[in-house]
Tab-separated table of C-alpha atoms in Angstrom:
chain	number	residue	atom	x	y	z
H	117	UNK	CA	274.116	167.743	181.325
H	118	UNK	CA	275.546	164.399	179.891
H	119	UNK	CA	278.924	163.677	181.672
H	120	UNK	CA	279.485	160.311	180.182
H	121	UNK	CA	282.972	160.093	178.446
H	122	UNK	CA	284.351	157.453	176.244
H	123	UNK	CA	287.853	157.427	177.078
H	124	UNK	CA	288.271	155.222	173.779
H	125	UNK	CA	287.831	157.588	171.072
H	126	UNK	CA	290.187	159.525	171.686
H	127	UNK	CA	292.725	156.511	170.073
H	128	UNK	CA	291.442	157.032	166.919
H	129	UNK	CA	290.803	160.849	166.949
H	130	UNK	CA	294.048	161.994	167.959
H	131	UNK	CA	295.880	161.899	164.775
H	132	UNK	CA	299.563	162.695	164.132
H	133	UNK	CA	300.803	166.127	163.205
H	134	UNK	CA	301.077	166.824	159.362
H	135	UNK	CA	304.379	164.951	157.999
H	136	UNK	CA	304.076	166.807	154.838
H	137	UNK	CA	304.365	170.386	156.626
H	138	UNK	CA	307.675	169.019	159.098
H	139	UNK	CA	309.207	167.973	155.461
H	140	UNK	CA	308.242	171.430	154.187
H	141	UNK	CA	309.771	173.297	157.321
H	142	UNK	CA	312.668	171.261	156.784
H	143	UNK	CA	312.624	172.298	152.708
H	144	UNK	CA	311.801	175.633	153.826
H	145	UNK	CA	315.047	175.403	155.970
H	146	UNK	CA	317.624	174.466	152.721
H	147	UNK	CA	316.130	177.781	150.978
H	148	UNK	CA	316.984	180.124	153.703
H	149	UNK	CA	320.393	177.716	153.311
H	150	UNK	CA	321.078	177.100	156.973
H	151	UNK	CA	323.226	174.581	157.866
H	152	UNK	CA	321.728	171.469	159.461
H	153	UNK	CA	321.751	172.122	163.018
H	154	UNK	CA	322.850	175.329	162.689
H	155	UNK	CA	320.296	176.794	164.447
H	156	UNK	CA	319.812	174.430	167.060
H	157	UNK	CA	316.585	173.824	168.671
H	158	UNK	CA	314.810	176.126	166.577
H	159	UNK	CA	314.628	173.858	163.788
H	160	UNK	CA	313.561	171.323	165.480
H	161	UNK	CA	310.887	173.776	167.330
H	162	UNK	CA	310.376	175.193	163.858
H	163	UNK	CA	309.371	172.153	162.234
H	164	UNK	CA	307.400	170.688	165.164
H	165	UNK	CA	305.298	174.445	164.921
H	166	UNK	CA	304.692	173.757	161.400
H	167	UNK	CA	303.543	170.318	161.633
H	168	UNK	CA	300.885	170.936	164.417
H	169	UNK	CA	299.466	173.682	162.344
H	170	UNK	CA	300.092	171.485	159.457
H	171	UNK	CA	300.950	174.606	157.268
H	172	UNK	CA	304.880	175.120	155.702
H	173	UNK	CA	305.937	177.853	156.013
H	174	UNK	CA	304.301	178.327	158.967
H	175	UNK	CA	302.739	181.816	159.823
H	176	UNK	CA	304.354	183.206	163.080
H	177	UNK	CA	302.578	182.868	166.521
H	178	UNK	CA	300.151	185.406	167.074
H	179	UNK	CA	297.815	183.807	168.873
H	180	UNK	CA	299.055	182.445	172.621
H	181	UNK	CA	297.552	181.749	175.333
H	182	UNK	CA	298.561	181.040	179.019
H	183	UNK	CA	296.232	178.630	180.333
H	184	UNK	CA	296.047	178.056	184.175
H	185	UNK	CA	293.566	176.034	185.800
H	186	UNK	CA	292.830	176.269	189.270
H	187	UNK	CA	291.873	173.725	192.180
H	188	UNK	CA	292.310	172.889	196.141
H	189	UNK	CA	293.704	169.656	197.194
H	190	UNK	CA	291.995	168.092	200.592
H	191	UNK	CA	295.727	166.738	201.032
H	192	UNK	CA	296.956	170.334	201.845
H	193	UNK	CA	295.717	170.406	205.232
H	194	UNK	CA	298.289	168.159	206.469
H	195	UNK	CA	300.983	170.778	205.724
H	196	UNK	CA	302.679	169.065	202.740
H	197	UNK	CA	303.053	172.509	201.416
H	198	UNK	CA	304.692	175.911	203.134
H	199	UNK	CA	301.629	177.599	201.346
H	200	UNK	CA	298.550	178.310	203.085
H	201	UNK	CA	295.880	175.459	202.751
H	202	UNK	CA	293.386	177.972	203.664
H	203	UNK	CA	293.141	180.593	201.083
H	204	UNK	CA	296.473	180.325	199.510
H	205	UNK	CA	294.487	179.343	196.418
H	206	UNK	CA	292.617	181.876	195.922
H	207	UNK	CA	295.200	184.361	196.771
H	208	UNK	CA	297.079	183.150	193.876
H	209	UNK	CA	294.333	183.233	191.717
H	210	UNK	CA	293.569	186.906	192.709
H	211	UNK	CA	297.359	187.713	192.128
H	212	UNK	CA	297.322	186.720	188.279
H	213	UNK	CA	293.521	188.002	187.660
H	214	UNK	CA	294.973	191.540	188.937
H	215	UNK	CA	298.537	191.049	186.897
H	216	UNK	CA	301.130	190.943	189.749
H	217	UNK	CA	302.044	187.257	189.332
H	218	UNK	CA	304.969	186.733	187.910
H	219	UNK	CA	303.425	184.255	185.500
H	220	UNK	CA	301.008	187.653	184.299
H	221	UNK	CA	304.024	190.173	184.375
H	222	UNK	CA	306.034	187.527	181.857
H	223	UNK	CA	303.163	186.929	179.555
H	224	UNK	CA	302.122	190.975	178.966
H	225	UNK	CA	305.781	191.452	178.336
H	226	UNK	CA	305.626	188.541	175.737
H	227	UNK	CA	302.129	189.461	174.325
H	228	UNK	CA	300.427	186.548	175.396
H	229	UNK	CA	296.630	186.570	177.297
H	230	UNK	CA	296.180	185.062	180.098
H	231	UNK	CA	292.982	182.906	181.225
H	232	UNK	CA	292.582	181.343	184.642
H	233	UNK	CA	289.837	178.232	184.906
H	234	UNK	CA	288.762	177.359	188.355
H	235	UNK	CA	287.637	173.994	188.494
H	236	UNK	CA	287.724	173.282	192.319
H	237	UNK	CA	289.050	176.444	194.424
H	238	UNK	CA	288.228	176.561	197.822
H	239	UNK	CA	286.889	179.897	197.380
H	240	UNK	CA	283.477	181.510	197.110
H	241	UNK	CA	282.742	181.438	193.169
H	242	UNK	CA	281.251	185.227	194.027
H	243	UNK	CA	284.703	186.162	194.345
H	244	UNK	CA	286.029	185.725	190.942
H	245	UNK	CA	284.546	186.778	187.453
H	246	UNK	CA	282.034	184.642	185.846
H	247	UNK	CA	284.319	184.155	182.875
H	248	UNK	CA	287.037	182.670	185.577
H	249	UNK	CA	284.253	180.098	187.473
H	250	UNK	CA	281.707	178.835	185.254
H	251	UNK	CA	283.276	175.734	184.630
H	252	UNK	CA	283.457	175.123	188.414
H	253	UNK	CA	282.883	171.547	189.495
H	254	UNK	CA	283.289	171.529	193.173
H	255	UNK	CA	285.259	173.955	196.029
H	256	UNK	CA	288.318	171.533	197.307
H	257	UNK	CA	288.726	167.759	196.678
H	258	UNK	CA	289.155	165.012	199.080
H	259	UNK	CA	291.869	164.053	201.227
H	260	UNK	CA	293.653	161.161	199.034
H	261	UNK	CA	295.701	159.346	201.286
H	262	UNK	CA	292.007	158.570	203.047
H	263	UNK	CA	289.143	159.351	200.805
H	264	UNK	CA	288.266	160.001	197.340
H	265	UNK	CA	289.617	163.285	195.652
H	266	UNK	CA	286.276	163.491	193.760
H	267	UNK	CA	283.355	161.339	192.612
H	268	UNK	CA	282.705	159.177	189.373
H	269	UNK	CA	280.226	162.084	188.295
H	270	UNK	CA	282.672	164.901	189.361
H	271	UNK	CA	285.654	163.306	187.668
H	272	UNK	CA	283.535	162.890	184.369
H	273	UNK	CA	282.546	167.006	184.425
H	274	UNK	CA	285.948	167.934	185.535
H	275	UNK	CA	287.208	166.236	182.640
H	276	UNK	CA	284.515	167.374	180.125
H	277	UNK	CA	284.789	170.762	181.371
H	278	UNK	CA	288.804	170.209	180.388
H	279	UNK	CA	287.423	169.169	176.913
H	280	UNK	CA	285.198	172.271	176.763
H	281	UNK	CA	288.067	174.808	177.148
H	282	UNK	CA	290.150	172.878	174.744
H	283	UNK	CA	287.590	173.761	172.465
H	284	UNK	CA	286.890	177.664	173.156
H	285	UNK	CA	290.282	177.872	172.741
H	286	UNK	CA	290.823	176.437	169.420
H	287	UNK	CA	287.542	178.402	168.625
H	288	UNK	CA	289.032	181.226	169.570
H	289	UNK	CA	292.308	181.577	167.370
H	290	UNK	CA	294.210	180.422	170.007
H	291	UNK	CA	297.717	178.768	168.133
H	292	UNK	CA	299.901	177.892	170.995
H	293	UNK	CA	298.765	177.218	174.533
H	294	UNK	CA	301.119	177.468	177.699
H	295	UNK	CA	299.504	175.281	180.317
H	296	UNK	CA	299.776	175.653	183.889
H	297	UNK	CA	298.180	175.392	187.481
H	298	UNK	CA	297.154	177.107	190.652
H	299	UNK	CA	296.863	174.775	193.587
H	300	UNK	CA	298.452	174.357	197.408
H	301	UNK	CA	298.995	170.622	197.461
H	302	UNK	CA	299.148	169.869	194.070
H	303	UNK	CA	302.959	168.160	193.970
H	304	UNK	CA	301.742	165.684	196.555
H	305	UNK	CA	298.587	164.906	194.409
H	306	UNK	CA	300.993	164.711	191.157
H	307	UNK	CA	303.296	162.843	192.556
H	308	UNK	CA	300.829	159.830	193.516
H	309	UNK	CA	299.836	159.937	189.769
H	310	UNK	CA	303.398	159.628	188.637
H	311	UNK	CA	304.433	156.818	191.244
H	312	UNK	CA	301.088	155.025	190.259
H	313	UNK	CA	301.686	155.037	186.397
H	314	UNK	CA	305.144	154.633	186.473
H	315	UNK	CA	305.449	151.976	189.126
H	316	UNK	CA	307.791	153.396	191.766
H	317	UNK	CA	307.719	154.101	195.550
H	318	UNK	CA	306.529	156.986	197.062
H	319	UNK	CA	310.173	158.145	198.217
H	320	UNK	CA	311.385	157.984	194.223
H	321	UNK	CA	308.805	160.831	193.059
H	322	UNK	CA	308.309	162.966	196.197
H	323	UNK	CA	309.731	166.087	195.848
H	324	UNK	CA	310.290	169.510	197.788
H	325	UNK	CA	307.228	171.452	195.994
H	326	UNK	CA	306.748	174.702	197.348
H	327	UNK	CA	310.343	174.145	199.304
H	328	UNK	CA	309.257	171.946	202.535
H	329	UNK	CA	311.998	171.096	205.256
H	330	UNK	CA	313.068	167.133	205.711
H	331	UNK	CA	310.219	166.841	208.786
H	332	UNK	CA	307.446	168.194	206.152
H	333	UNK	CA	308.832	165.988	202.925
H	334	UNK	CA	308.357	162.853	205.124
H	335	UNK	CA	304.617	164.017	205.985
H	336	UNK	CA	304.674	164.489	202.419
H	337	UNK	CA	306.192	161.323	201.255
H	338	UNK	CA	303.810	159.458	203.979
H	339	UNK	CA	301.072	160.802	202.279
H	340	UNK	CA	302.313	159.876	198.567
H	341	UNK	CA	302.629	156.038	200.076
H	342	UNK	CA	299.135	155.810	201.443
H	343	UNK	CA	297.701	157.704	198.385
H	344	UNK	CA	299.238	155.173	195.927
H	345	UNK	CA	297.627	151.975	198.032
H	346	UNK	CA	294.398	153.279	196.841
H	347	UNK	CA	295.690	154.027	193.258
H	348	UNK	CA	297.255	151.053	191.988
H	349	UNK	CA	293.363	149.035	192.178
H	350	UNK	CA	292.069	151.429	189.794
H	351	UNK	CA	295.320	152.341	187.548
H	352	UNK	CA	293.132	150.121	184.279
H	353	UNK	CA	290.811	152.901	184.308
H	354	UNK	CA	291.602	156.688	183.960
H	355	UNK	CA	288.835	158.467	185.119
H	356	UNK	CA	288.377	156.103	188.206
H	357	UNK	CA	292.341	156.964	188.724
H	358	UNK	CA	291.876	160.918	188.485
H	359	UNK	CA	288.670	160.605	190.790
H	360	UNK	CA	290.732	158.588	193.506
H	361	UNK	CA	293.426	159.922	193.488
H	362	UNK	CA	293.479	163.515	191.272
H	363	UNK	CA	291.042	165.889	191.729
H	364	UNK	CA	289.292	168.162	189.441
H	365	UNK	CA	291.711	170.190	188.305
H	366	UNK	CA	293.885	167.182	186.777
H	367	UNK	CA	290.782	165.419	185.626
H	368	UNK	CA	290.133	168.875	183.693
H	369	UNK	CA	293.798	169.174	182.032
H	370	UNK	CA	293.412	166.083	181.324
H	371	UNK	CA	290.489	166.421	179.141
H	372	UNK	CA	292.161	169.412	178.099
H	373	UNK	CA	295.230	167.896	176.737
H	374	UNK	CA	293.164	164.938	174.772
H	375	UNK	CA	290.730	167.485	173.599
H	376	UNK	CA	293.258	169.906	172.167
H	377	UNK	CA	295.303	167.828	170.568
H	378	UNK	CA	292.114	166.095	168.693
H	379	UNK	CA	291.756	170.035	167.816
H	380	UNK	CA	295.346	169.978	166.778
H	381	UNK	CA	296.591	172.698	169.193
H	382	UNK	CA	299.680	172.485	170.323
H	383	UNK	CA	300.298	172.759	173.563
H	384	UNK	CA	303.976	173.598	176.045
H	385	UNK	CA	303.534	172.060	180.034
H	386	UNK	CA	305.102	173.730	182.304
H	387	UNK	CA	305.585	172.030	186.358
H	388	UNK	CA	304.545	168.729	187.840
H	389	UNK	CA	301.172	169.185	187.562
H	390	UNK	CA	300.569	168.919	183.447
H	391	UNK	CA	303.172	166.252	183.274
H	392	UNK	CA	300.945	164.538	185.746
H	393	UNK	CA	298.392	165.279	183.388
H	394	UNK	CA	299.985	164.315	179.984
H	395	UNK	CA	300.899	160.893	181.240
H	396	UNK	CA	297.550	160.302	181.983
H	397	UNK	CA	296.335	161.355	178.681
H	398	UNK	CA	299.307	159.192	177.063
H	399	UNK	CA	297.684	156.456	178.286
H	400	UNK	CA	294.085	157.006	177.083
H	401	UNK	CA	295.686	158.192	173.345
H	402	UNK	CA	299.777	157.014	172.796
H	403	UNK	CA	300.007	160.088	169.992
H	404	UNK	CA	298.872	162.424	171.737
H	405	UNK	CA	302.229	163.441	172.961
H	406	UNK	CA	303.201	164.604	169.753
H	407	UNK	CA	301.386	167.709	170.056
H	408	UNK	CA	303.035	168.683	173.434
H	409	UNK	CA	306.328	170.095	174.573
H	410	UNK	CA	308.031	170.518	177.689
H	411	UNK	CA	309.165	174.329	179.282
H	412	UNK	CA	311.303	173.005	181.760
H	413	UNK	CA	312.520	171.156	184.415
H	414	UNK	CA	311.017	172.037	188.182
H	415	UNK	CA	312.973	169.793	190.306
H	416	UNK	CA	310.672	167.139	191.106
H	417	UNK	CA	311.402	163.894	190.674
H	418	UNK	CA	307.655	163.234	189.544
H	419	UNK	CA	307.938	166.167	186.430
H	420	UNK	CA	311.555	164.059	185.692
H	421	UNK	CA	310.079	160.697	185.236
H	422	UNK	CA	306.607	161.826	183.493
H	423	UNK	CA	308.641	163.120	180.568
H	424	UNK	CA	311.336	160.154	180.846
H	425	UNK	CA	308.264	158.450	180.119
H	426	UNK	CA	306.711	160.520	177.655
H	427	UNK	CA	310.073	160.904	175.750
H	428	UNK	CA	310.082	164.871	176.473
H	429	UNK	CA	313.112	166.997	176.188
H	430	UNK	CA	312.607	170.225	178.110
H	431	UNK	CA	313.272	173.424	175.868
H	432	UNK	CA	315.468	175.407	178.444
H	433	UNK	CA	316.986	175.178	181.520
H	434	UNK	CA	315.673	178.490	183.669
H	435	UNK	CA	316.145	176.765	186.635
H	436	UNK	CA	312.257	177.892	187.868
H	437	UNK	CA	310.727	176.100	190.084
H	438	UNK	CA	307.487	177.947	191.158
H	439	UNK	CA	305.006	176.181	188.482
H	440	UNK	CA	301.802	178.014	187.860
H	441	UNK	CA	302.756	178.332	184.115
H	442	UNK	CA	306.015	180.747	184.468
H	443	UNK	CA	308.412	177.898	182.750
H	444	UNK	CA	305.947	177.524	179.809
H	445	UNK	CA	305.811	181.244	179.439
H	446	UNK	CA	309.528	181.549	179.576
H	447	UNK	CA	309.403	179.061	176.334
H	448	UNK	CA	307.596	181.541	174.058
H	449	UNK	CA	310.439	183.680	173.201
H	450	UNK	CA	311.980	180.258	171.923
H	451	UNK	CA	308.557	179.137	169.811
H	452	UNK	CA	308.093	182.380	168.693
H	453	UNK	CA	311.819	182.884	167.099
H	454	UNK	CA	311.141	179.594	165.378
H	455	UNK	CA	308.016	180.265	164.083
H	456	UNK	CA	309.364	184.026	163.036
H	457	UNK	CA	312.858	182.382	161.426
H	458	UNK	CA	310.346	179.946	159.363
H	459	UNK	CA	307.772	182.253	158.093
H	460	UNK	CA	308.107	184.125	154.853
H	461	UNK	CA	309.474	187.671	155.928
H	462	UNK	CA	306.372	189.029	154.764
H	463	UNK	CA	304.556	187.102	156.927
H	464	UNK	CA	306.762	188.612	160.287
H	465	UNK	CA	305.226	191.882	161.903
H	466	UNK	CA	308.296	194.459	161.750
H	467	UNK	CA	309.188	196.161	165.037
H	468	UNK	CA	307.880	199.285	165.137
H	469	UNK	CA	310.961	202.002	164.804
H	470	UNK	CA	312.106	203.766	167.912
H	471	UNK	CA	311.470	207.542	167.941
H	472	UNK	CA	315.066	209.277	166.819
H	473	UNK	CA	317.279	209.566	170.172
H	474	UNK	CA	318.978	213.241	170.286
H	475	UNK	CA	322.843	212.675	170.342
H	476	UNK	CA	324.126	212.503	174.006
H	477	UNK	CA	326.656	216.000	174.478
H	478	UNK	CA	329.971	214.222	175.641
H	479	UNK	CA	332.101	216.007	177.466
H	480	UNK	CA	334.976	217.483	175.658
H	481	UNK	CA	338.704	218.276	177.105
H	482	UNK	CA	337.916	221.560	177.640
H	483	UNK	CA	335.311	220.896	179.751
H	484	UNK	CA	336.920	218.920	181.876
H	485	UNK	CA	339.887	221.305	182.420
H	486	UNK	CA	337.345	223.774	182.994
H	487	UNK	CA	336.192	221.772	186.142
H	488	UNK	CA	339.542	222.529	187.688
């Protein structure tokens, strides 16, 4: 398998999303005579929907997908995280593939599907479906702060495989994907990527993750400092970066995020993790942000800078904090009621009628007083 990539194309195949369509959304906006603004973020979530599918009016979203990939982080055995390093992975993994996550509950009651992509759990690859491993690059990465996450060759499949799902997806129908991740450890690991790329100390993008005490934050933010000592020498070079100082799960949203936007599919992060991810990508293609947008805010400094950075505005303020895509599913409602308010009514699936309720039988005075 050839795992070359040339990190330059993407530049040039990354376009922007339609113009013409946003114009039309915003035409399509003065016929249904709303008053500018007066629907708030829709509009502008409207708009944004009809330019990445480069249609006006846009049809509504039938087609979403909550995307999760999956990885273990070496760095997770120093107890940076209150999860377990030893399985906690996997666990997590089982919990969505058998729908008691909450990130699986939220999506069936929101009609989205659900696809899990392990690229590096820690795991036997017997124990999941083949659908769910066969883009598997390693089990586990490297401990950063000492050693390589992955190597040069790993990096380059992780990131290909990325590119390979962004594909299937837009293959598949798919017309809105809600990105997240499954990984103990992967704050810390996001965190370095953030510091690196943005140019700040470890202290200024460490944050809490899965809710550490002070004593495990300064493990944590120990960590972050020696991990960005061996990322600054290679920040000129992406893939060197995510093999360094990633791990295959990042170097395979990654690849994901350049890929699907070249297939023009956009695409909501939710956590630490994809923002990570997307500033990575921002530098490899600058438009590429145009085809993302941001669930919400997690509480780490690291997810707070990335989309400083990437000029993000998060779409509501849930106050979740778990990751592992439940903010980006939480979004849909949102995307879907602007795609819905945009399309032609024609175009909108009708909720199906309730069955006719049989009048409750109040109580009437009499019955009361017979009581007494």
């Amino acid at each position: 398998m050839d795992t070359t990539v040339d990190l330059d194309t993407f530049s040039s195949l990354v376009e922007r999303p339609d113009e013409g369509a946003r114009r039309g959304a915003e035409e399509r906006w003065q016929q249904l005579a709303v008053p500018r603004g007066g629907l708030g973020r829709l509009q502008e979530l409207g708009a944004w929907l009809a330019s990445a599918r480069g249609e006006a009016p846009a049809r509504p979203l039938t087609g979403a997908r909550v995307l999760l990939f999956a990885a273990d982080h070496g760095v997770a055995s120093l107890g940076v995280s209150t999860l377990d390093a030893r399985g906690g992975t996997a666990d997590r993994v089982r919990a969505v593939l058998d729908g008691t996550a909450p990130v699986a509950v939220l999506a069936r009651r929101y009609g989205a599907d659900v696809r899990v992509v392990d690229v590096a759990v820690d795991a036997d690859p017997n124990e999941f479906p083949e659908e769910v491993v066969r883009h598997r690059v390693r089990r586990g990465s490297g401990r950063i702060d000492v050693e390589d996450a992955l190597s040069a060759d790993e990096a380059a499949r992780a990131f290909r495989a990325g590119m390979a799902v962004a594909d299937e997806e837009a293959d598949a129908g798919t017309d809105l994907v809600l990105l997240g991740d499954l990984g103990v450890g992967s704050t810390t690991v996001a965190a370095v990527l953030v510091g690196a790329l943005c140019g700040t100390d470890a202290a200024a993008v460490t944050g809490r993750g899965s809710g550490v005490d002070d004593r495990t934050w300064m493990v944590k933010c120990a960590t972050v400092r020696d991990a960005l000592r061996r990322a600054r020498p290679v920040l000129g070079d992406q893939l060197a970066l995510l093999a360094a100082t990633g791990g295959a799960d990042f170097a395979a949203i990654t690849g994901f995020l350049l890929q699907a936007a070249v297939r023009k599919l956009p695409v909501v992060l939710d956590g630490v993790v994809s923002a990570a991810c997307a500033l990575v990508a921002q530098r490899i293609a600058f438009r590429a942000p145009e085809w993302w947008r941001a669930a919400s805010l997690t509480g780490e400094p690291a997810q707070a800078k990335a989309y400083d950075r990437l000029t993000l505005t998060p779409l509501h303020e849930a106050g979740v904090t778990m990751g592992e895509g439940v903010g980006a599913v939480l979004a849909l409602p949102l995307l879907q009621a602007a795609g819905d308010t945009l399309a032609e009514p024609s175009a909108v699936p009708s909720a199906k009628p309730l069955p006719p309720r049989a009048p409750a039988k109040l109580p009437t005075a009499a019955d009361l007083l017979d009581r007494y």
